[in-house]
Amino acid sequence: MTKTDKPPTAGGRSKAAIDPAAATLRKTMGDALVAIGRDRDEHAFALIYNYYAGRIKSFLMGKGMNEDTADELTQEIMLTVWRRAESYDPKKAAASTWLFTIARNRRIDYLRGNSRIEVELDDELLDIRTTESDTQARFVAQEQVADDIDAALAVLPAEQRQVMHLSYFRGMSHGAIANWLDLPIGTVKSRIRLAMQSVKSNLKGEDDVLERDDYLDSE
Amino acid sequence: MSSLQTMSVNHHLTDETIQEYSAGALSVPMETLIACHLTVCAHCRARVERADQIGGFMISASDGVEVSASAADLLQRAKAAGSESSTRSTGPRGDSGNLISGVPRPLGRLLPKPINQLAWKRIAPGIKQFNLDVDTNRKGAFKLLHLTPGATLSDHSHEDRELTYVVRGSYHDEIGHFKTGDIADLDGHHSHKPVIDSKEPCIALIATHSPVRYSGILSRLMQPFVGI
């Protein structure tokens, strides 16, 4: 189950270092999605496909989907990528984030028989404080944030990486992870929380309000 | 309806809930509640985006498996399918109908009528409910509560997560003061006894994974009827 886990990077750095390969990959894939959307660029599509199709199939199989179904859904997802690439905005999200949300939603759709419930962006109640006023600042910061998140995740302790992997890849609930690993649920939740916070704390004051909030998680 | 421009949200989702939502491991009721709060809270929306970014990282950093078709095969299929395929919409759940003023759309879609006209069922003094759960096999609850000012809910806790989204009005309990737009994201550690403190009735949307545990004998006897 930890086959796809990579061990945390060795070394005594106190601060996670930016991985140039990850940054290059992100740039390449982001540019490729933009090229598909703008120019129907088949070469760019092959680039995305060759890197992500096998990984998305593996992601789909993570939640117990059989190989034929996963293969079929992967093709469907990649067709969606080809057709909907115009809607990808590199200033809002990394290509991998965009692909993840498409694959995750399709997996939920298929396994559950109904769609994931999400915010509707034309909702009259939508709180637009940050989406509009801080948009420009966030656009500029996006690349830096993505670098920082990659760096933080690359050095995540193995036990935190394991629960994150089981959650995202296997789609297991925290309760199911606790059963699977034979750990108390509180331990699983605190590992998840630590992992989320290490990503957050690596984002130097990007959003100070985050630190002030009452998360109701005091014991 | 109160202006949402001035709504100030003070209580947010926990990191664990944000993560589990992003991973797609939650039920429809939980997702609905979370989507309601995310509608009125740009701050938590940004946190979900960050969690999705972690999901993207997880896929990028994984090992792929072999796929049967090549990129060229797929493009050929796309071209053969032509325009017929482009009519296939990926949009969710219909158009913009069935919306209720002051109610976030993920909840509005589930309500047949405006809140005041719903077929509320009285379950205890000052407490009415409207059940939203269509899946009777589910162990947890998914319902809208209509709580009269001054009403007090029995002291209770949960084995697992309980989410409460305040649609209208306000209440306070041991944890804090919860107003329109706030979400109370509680796990099994918390026992609380909410008191409605708004002048108007408080409308709260709740979802739980497991049945509630009441601490008083009378409330325990009531529980099968109240079902929350």
Coordinates of C-alpha atoms in Angstrom, one line a residue:
Chain A
M1 CA 0.0 0.0 0.0
T2 CA 2.9 2.3 0.5
K3 CA 4.4 1.2 -2.8
T4 CA 3.9 4.6 -4.4
D5 CA 5.1 6.5 -1.3
K6 CA 8.5 8.0 -1.7
P7 CA 10.6 8.3 1.4
P8 CA 10.9 11.8 2.7
T9 CA 14.0 13.5 1.5
A10 CA 17.0 12.9 3.7
G11 CA 19.0 15.7 5.2
G12 CA 18.8 18.0 8.2
R13 CA 17.3 21.0 6.5
S14 CA 15.0 22.9 8.9
K15 CA 13.2 24.5 6.0
A16 CA 12.0 22.6 3.0
A17 CA 13.9 23.4 -0.2
I18 CA 12.3 24.1 -3.5
D19 CA 12.5 21.1 -5.8
P20 CA 13.5 22.5 -9.3
A21 CA 12.3 19.3 -11.0
A22 CA 8.8 19.7 -9.5
A23 CA 8.7 23.4 -10.5
T24 CA 9.7 22.5 -14.0
L25 CA 7.1 19.8 -14.3
R26 CA 4.4 22.2 -13.0
K27 CA 5.4 24.8 -15.6
T28 CA 5.6 22.3 -18.4
M29 CA 2.2 20.9 -17.6
G30 CA 0.6 24.3 -17.0
D31 CA 1.9 25.5 -20.4
A32 CA 0.7 22.4 -22.1
L33 CA -2.9 22.7 -20.8
V34 CA -2.9 26.4 -21.9
A35 CA -1.7 25.3 -25.4
I36 CA -4.4 22.7 -25.7
G37 CA -7.0 25.2 -24.7
R38 CA -5.7 27.9 -27.0
D39 CA -4.4 26.0 -30.0
R40 CA -5.8 22.5 -29.8
D41 CA -2.1 21.6 -29.6
E42 CA -1.9 17.8 -30.0
H43 CA 1.7 17.6 -29.0
A44 CA 0.9 19.4 -25.7
F45 CA -1.9 16.9 -25.2
A46 CA 0.4 14.0 -25.6
L47 CA 2.7 15.5 -23.0
I48 CA -0.1 15.7 -20.5
Y49 CA -1.4 12.3 -21.4
N50 CA 1.9 10.5 -21.2
Y51 CA 2.6 11.9 -17.8
Y52 CA -0.9 11.8 -16.2
A53 CA -3.0 9.0 -17.8
G54 CA -1.3 6.2 -16.0
R55 CA -1.3 8.1 -12.8
I56 CA -4.9 8.9 -13.0
K57 CA -5.7 5.3 -13.8
S58 CA -3.8 4.3 -10.7
F59 CA -5.7 6.9 -8.7
L60 CA -9.0 5.5 -9.9
M61 CA -7.9 1.9 -9.0
G62 CA -6.9 3.2 -5.6
K63 CA -10.5 3.1 -4.5
G64 CA -11.1 -0.5 -5.6
M65 CA -12.2 0.2 -9.2
N66 CA -11.3 -2.7 -11.5
E67 CA -8.7 -2.2 -14.1
D68 CA -11.0 -2.2 -17.2
T69 CA -13.3 0.3 -15.6
A70 CA -10.4 2.5 -14.5
D71 CA -8.9 2.3 -18.0
E72 CA -12.1 3.4 -19.6
L73 CA -12.7 6.2 -17.1
T74 CA -9.2 7.4 -17.6
Q75 CA -9.8 7.8 -21.3
E76 CA -13.0 9.6 -20.5
I77 CA -11.2 11.9 -18.1
M78 CA -8.4 12.6 -20.6
L79 CA -11.0 13.4 -23.3
T80 CA -12.5 15.9 -20.8
V81 CA -9.1 17.4 -20.5
W82 CA -8.8 17.7 -24.2
R83 CA -12.3 19.3 -24.6
R84 CA -12.3 21.5 -21.6
A85 CA -8.8 22.8 -21.5
E86 CA -10.0 26.4 -22.3
S87 CA -11.5 26.6 -18.9
Y88 CA -8.1 26.0 -17.2
D89 CA -6.7 29.1 -15.7
P90 CA -3.0 28.8 -14.9
K91 CA -3.3 31.8 -12.6
K92 CA -5.7 30.0 -10.3
A93 CA -4.4 26.5 -10.1
A94 CA -1.6 24.2 -11.1
A95 CA -2.3 21.7 -13.9
S96 CA -2.0 18.9 -11.4
T97 CA -4.7 20.5 -9.1
W98 CA -7.1 20.9 -12.1
L99 CA -6.5 17.3 -13.2
F100 CA -7.0 16.0 -9.6
T101 CA -10.3 17.8 -9.2
I102 CA -11.6 16.4 -12.5
A103 CA -10.4 12.8 -11.7
R104 CA -11.7 13.0 -8.1
N105 CA -15.2 14.2 -9.2
R106 CA -15.4 11.6 -11.9
R107 CA -14.4 8.9 -9.4
I108 CA -17.1 10.1 -7.0
D109 CA -19.7 10.3 -9.8
Y110 CA -19.0 6.7 -10.9
L111 CA -18.7 5.1 -7.5
R112 CA -21.6 6.9 -5.8
G113 CA -23.9 7.5 -8.7
N114 CA -24.3 11.2 -8.0
S115 CA -22.2 14.2 -8.2
R116 CA -20.0 15.8 -5.6
I117 CA -21.7 18.7 -4.0
E118 CA -19.8 21.9 -4.6
V119 CA -20.1 25.7 -4.3
E120 CA -21.9 27.1 -7.2
L121 CA -20.0 30.1 -8.4
D122 CA -23.1 32.0 -9.6
D123 CA -24.7 31.8 -6.1
E124 CA -26.1 35.1 -5.1
L125 CA -24.7 34.5 -1.6
L126 CA -21.1 33.9 -2.8
D127 CA -18.6 35.6 -0.6
I128 CA -16.4 37.4 -3.1
R129 CA -14.1 39.2 -0.7
T130 CA -10.9 37.4 -1.7
T131 CA -11.9 36.0 -5.0
E132 CA -12.3 39.5 -6.5
S133 CA -10.3 42.1 -4.5
D134 CA -7.3 40.0 -3.8
T135 CA -7.4 38.2 -7.1
Q136 CA -4.4 40.0 -8.6
A137 CA -2.2 39.4 -5.6
R138 CA -3.2 35.8 -5.4
F139 CA -2.4 35.3 -9.1
V140 CA 1.0 36.6 -8.6
A141 CA 1.5 34.5 -5.5
Q142 CA 0.2 31.3 -7.1
E143 CA 3.6 30.0 -8.4
Q144 CA 5.3 30.7 -5.1
V145 CA 2.6 29.0 -3.1
A146 CA 2.7 25.9 -5.4
D147 CA 6.5 25.8 -4.9
D148 CA 6.1 26.0 -1.2
I149 CA 3.4 23.3 -1.0
D150 CA 5.5 21.0 -3.1
A151 CA 8.5 21.6 -0.9
A152 CA 6.5 21.0 2.3
L153 CA 5.0 17.8 1.0
A154 CA 8.3 16.5 -0.2
V155 CA 9.6 16.4 3.4
L156 CA 6.5 15.2 5.1
P157 CA 7.2 12.6 7.8
A158 CA 6.5 9.1 6.5
E159 CA 3.5 8.5 8.9
Q160 CA 1.8 11.7 7.8
R161 CA 2.5 11.0 4.2
Q162 CA 1.0 7.6 4.6
V163 CA -2.4 8.8 6.0
M164 CA -2.5 11.6 3.3
H165 CA -1.9 9.0 0.6
L166 CA -4.6 6.7 1.9
S167 CA -7.0 9.6 2.1
Y168 CA -6.4 11.1 -1.3
F169 CA -5.5 8.1 -3.3
R170 CA -7.7 5.5 -1.7
G171 CA -10.5 7.9 -0.9
M172 CA -10.6 6.4 2.6
S173 CA -12.4 8.2 5.4
H174 CA -10.3 9.0 8.5
G175 CA -12.3 6.3 10.3
A176 CA -11.5 3.7 7.6
I177 CA -7.8 4.7 7.7
A178 CA -7.8 4.2 11.5
N179 CA -9.3 0.7 11.1
W180 CA -6.9 -0.1 8.3
L181 CA -3.8 0.9 10.2
D182 CA -5.2 -0.3 13.5
L183 CA -4.7 3.2 15.0
P184 CA -7.0 5.3 17.2
I185 CA -9.0 7.7 15.1
G186 CA -7.5 10.6 17.1
T187 CA -4.1 9.6 15.9
V188 CA -5.1 9.6 12.3
K189 CA -6.8 13.0 12.6
S190 CA -3.8 14.5 14.3
R191 CA -1.5 13.2 11.6
I192 CA -3.8 14.7 9.0
R193 CA -3.9 18.0 10.9
L194 CA -0.1 18.1 11.2
A195 CA 0.3 17.5 7.5
M196 CA -2.2 20.2 6.7
Q197 CA -0.5 22.6 9.1
S198 CA 3.0 21.9 7.8
V199 CA 1.8 22.9 4.3
K200 CA 0.2 26.0 5.9
S201 CA 3.2 27.0 8.0
N202 CA 5.4 26.8 5.0
L203 CA 3.4 29.5 3.4
K204 CA 5.0 32.3 5.3
G205 CA 2.1 34.5 6.4
E206 CA 0.3 34.2 3.1
D207 CA -3.0 34.3 4.9
D208 CA -2.6 35.5 8.5
V209 CA -6.3 35.0 9.2
L210 CA -5.7 31.3 9.0
E211 CA -3.6 31.4 12.1
R212 CA -6.1 33.4 14.1
D213 CA -9.1 31.2 13.5
D214 CA -10.8 29.2 16.1
Y215 CA -10.8 25.7 14.6
L216 CA -12.7 24.2 17.6
D217 CA -10.2 21.5 17.8
S218 CA -8.9 22.1 21.3
E219 CA -9.1 19.0 23.4
Chain B
M1 CA -33.3 39.0 3.7
S2 CA -30.2 40.3 5.5
S3 CA -27.4 41.6 3.3
L4 CA -24.7 39.1 2.8
Q5 CA -22.1 41.8 2.2
T6 CA -22.1 42.4 6.0
M7 CA -22.1 38.7 7.0
S8 CA -19.1 38.1 9.0
V9 CA -18.2 34.4 9.4
N10 CA -16.4 33.6 12.6
H11 CA -16.5 29.8 12.8
H12 CA -14.8 27.7 10.2
L13 CA -14.1 24.2 9.1
T14 CA -11.3 22.2 10.7
D15 CA -8.3 21.2 8.7
E16 CA -9.3 17.5 9.0
T17 CA -12.8 18.2 7.5
I18 CA -11.3 20.4 4.7
Q19 CA -8.9 17.6 3.9
E20 CA -11.6 14.8 3.9
Y21 CA -13.8 17.0 1.7
S22 CA -11.0 17.6 -0.8
A23 CA -10.2 13.8 -0.8
G24 CA -13.8 13.1 -1.7
A25 CA -14.4 10.8 1.3
L26 CA -17.5 12.5 2.8
S27 CA -21.2 11.8 2.3
V28 CA -23.6 13.9 0.3
P29 CA -25.1 15.5 3.5
M30 CA -21.6 16.5 4.8
E31 CA -20.7 17.8 1.3
T32 CA -23.9 19.8 1.2
L33 CA -23.2 21.5 4.5
I34 CA -19.6 22.2 3.6
A35 CA -20.6 23.7 0.3
C36 CA -23.1 26.0 2.1
H37 CA -20.4 27.3 4.3
L38 CA -17.9 27.6 1.4
T39 CA -20.4 29.7 -0.4
V40 CA -20.4 32.4 2.2
C41 CA -16.7 32.0 3.3
A42 CA -14.0 32.8 0.8
H43 CA -11.4 32.0 3.5
C44 CA -12.4 28.4 3.7
R45 CA -12.7 28.2 -0.1
A46 CA -9.1 29.2 -0.3
R47 CA -8.2 26.5 2.2
V48 CA -10.1 23.9 0.1
E49 CA -8.1 25.0 -3.0
R50 CA -4.9 24.4 -1.1
A51 CA -6.1 21.0 -0.1
D52 CA -6.9 20.2 -3.7
Q53 CA -3.4 21.3 -4.5
I54 CA -2.2 18.6 -2.2
G55 CA -4.3 16.1 -4.1
G56 CA -2.7 17.2 -7.3
F57 CA 0.7 16.8 -5.7
M58 CA -0.2 13.2 -4.6
I59 CA -1.1 12.3 -8.2
S60 CA 2.0 13.9 -9.7
A61 CA 4.2 12.1 -7.2
S62 CA 2.7 8.7 -7.6
D63 CA 3.7 5.9 -9.9
G64 CA 1.5 5.4 -12.9
V65 CA 0.2 2.1 -14.3
E66 CA 0.0 1.2 -18.0
V67 CA -3.0 2.4 -20.0
S68 CA -4.4 0.6 -23.0
A69 CA -4.7 3.6 -25.4
S70 CA -2.2 6.1 -26.5
A71 CA -2.7 9.9 -26.7
A72 CA -3.0 9.5 -30.5
D73 CA -5.7 6.8 -30.2
L74 CA -7.6 9.1 -27.9
L75 CA -7.4 12.1 -30.2
Q76 CA -8.5 10.0 -33.1
R77 CA -11.5 9.0 -31.1
A78 CA -12.2 12.6 -30.1
K79 CA -12.1 13.7 -33.7
A80 CA -14.3 10.7 -34.8
A81 CA -16.8 11.6 -32.2
G82 CA -16.8 15.2 -33.5
S83 CA -19.3 17.7 -32.4
E84 CA -21.7 15.1 -31.0
S85 CA -19.6 14.7 -28.0
S86 CA -19.3 18.4 -27.2
T87 CA -22.9 18.6 -26.3
R88 CA -22.2 16.4 -23.3
S89 CA -22.4 18.8 -20.4
T90 CA -20.4 18.3 -17.3
G91 CA -22.4 20.8 -15.4
P92 CA -24.0 19.6 -12.2
R93 CA -27.7 19.2 -11.3
G94 CA -29.6 21.3 -13.7
D95 CA -30.0 25.0 -14.1
S96 CA -30.6 27.9 -11.7
G97 CA -34.2 27.0 -10.7
N98 CA -35.4 26.1 -7.3
L99 CA -33.5 28.8 -5.5
I100 CA -34.5 30.3 -2.2
S101 CA -33.6 33.7 -1.1
G102 CA -30.9 33.8 1.6
V103 CA -30.2 30.1 1.3
P104 CA -27.0 28.9 -0.3
R105 CA -27.8 26.9 -3.5
P106 CA -26.5 23.5 -2.4
L107 CA -29.2 23.6 0.3
G108 CA -31.7 25.5 -1.8
R109 CA -31.7 22.7 -4.3
L110 CA -33.0 20.3 -1.7
L111 CA -35.9 22.4 -0.4
P112 CA -39.3 22.1 -2.2
K113 CA -40.5 25.5 -0.8
P114 CA -39.2 28.6 1.0
I115 CA -38.2 27.9 4.6
N116 CA -41.3 29.4 6.2
Q117 CA -43.6 27.2 4.1
L118 CA -41.8 23.9 4.7
A119 CA -43.8 21.0 6.2
W120 CA -42.1 21.3 9.6
K121 CA -42.6 18.5 12.0
R122 CA -42.7 19.4 15.7
I123 CA -40.4 17.1 17.7
A124 CA -40.0 18.8 21.0
P125 CA -41.1 22.1 22.6
G126 CA -39.6 24.9 20.5
I127 CA -38.0 22.4 18.1
K128 CA -39.3 21.5 14.6
Q129 CA -37.5 19.6 12.0
F130 CA -37.5 19.0 8.2
N131 CA -35.8 15.8 7.3
L132 CA -33.6 15.9 4.2
D133 CA -32.2 12.4 4.2
V134 CA -33.6 10.4 1.4
D135 CA -31.3 7.4 2.3
T136 CA -33.1 5.7 5.2
N137 CA -30.2 3.2 5.6
R138 CA -27.8 5.9 6.6
K139 CA -26.9 5.8 10.3
G140 CA -26.4 9.6 10.6
A141 CA -28.8 12.5 10.4
F142 CA -29.4 15.1 7.7
K143 CA -32.0 17.7 8.6
L144 CA -33.0 21.2 8.9
L145 CA -34.0 22.4 12.4
H146 CA -36.4 25.2 13.2
L147 CA -35.5 26.5 16.7
T148 CA -37.6 29.0 18.6
P149 CA -35.8 31.8 20.4
G150 CA -34.9 30.7 23.9
A151 CA -35.1 27.0 23.0
T152 CA -32.4 24.9 24.5
L153 CA -31.2 21.6 23.0
S154 CA -30.3 18.7 25.2
D155 CA -26.7 18.2 26.2
H156 CA -25.3 15.8 23.6
S157 CA -22.2 14.6 22.0
H158 CA -21.3 12.5 18.9
E159 CA -19.2 9.4 18.2
D160 CA -18.0 11.1 15.1
R161 CA -18.3 14.4 13.2
E162 CA -21.3 16.7 13.6
L163 CA -21.6 19.6 11.3
T164 CA -24.0 22.5 11.9
Y165 CA -24.5 25.3 9.4
V166 CA -26.4 28.3 10.7
V167 CA -28.9 29.3 7.9
R168 CA -30.6 32.0 9.9
G169 CA -30.6 33.4 13.5
S170 CA -28.0 32.4 16.1
Y171 CA -27.2 30.3 19.1
H172 CA -24.5 29.9 21.7
D173 CA -23.1 27.0 23.5
E174 CA -20.0 26.0 25.5
I175 CA -17.9 26.5 22.4
G176 CA -19.0 30.0 21.2
H177 CA -21.6 32.1 19.5
F178 CA -22.7 30.9 16.1
K179 CA -24.4 33.2 13.6
T180 CA -25.7 33.0 10.1
G181 CA -23.0 31.6 7.8
D182 CA -21.0 30.0 10.7
I183 CA -20.3 26.4 10.8
A184 CA -19.8 24.3 13.9
D185 CA -17.4 21.4 13.1
L186 CA -17.4 19.1 16.1
D187 CA -16.0 15.7 16.7
G188 CA -16.7 13.1 19.3
H189 CA -14.8 15.0 22.0
H190 CA -17.4 17.7 22.3
S191 CA -20.5 17.7 24.4
H192 CA -22.6 20.8 23.9
K193 CA -25.9 22.3 24.8
P194 CA -27.0 25.0 22.3
V195 CA -29.3 27.8 23.4
I196 CA -31.0 29.9 20.7
D197 CA -30.3 33.6 21.3
S198 CA -31.6 35.3 18.2
K199 CA -34.9 37.3 18.2
E200 CA -36.0 35.3 15.1
P201 CA -36.2 31.6 15.0
C202 CA -32.8 29.9 14.3
I203 CA -32.7 27.7 11.2
A204 CA -29.8 25.2 11.4
L205 CA -28.7 22.5 8.9
I206 CA -27.2 19.5 10.6
A207 CA -25.4 16.4 9.4
T208 CA -23.9 13.6 11.5
H209 CA -22.1 10.4 10.7
S210 CA -23.6 8.5 13.6
P211 CA -26.5 8.9 16.0
V212 CA -26.2 11.5 18.7
R213 CA -25.5 10.6 22.4
Y214 CA -27.6 12.5 24.9
S215 CA -26.5 12.7 28.4
G216 CA -29.8 13.1 30.3
I217 CA -32.2 10.1 30.8
L218 CA -35.2 12.0 29.5
S219 CA -33.4 13.1 26.4
R220 CA -32.2 9.5 25.9
L221 CA -35.8 8.4 25.9
M222 CA -36.7 11.1 23.5
Q223 CA -33.9 10.3 21.1
P224 CA -35.6 7.7 19.0
F225 CA -38.3 10.2 18.2
V226 CA -36.1 13.2 17.7
G227 CA -33.6 11.2 15.8
I228 CA -30.8 13.7 16.0

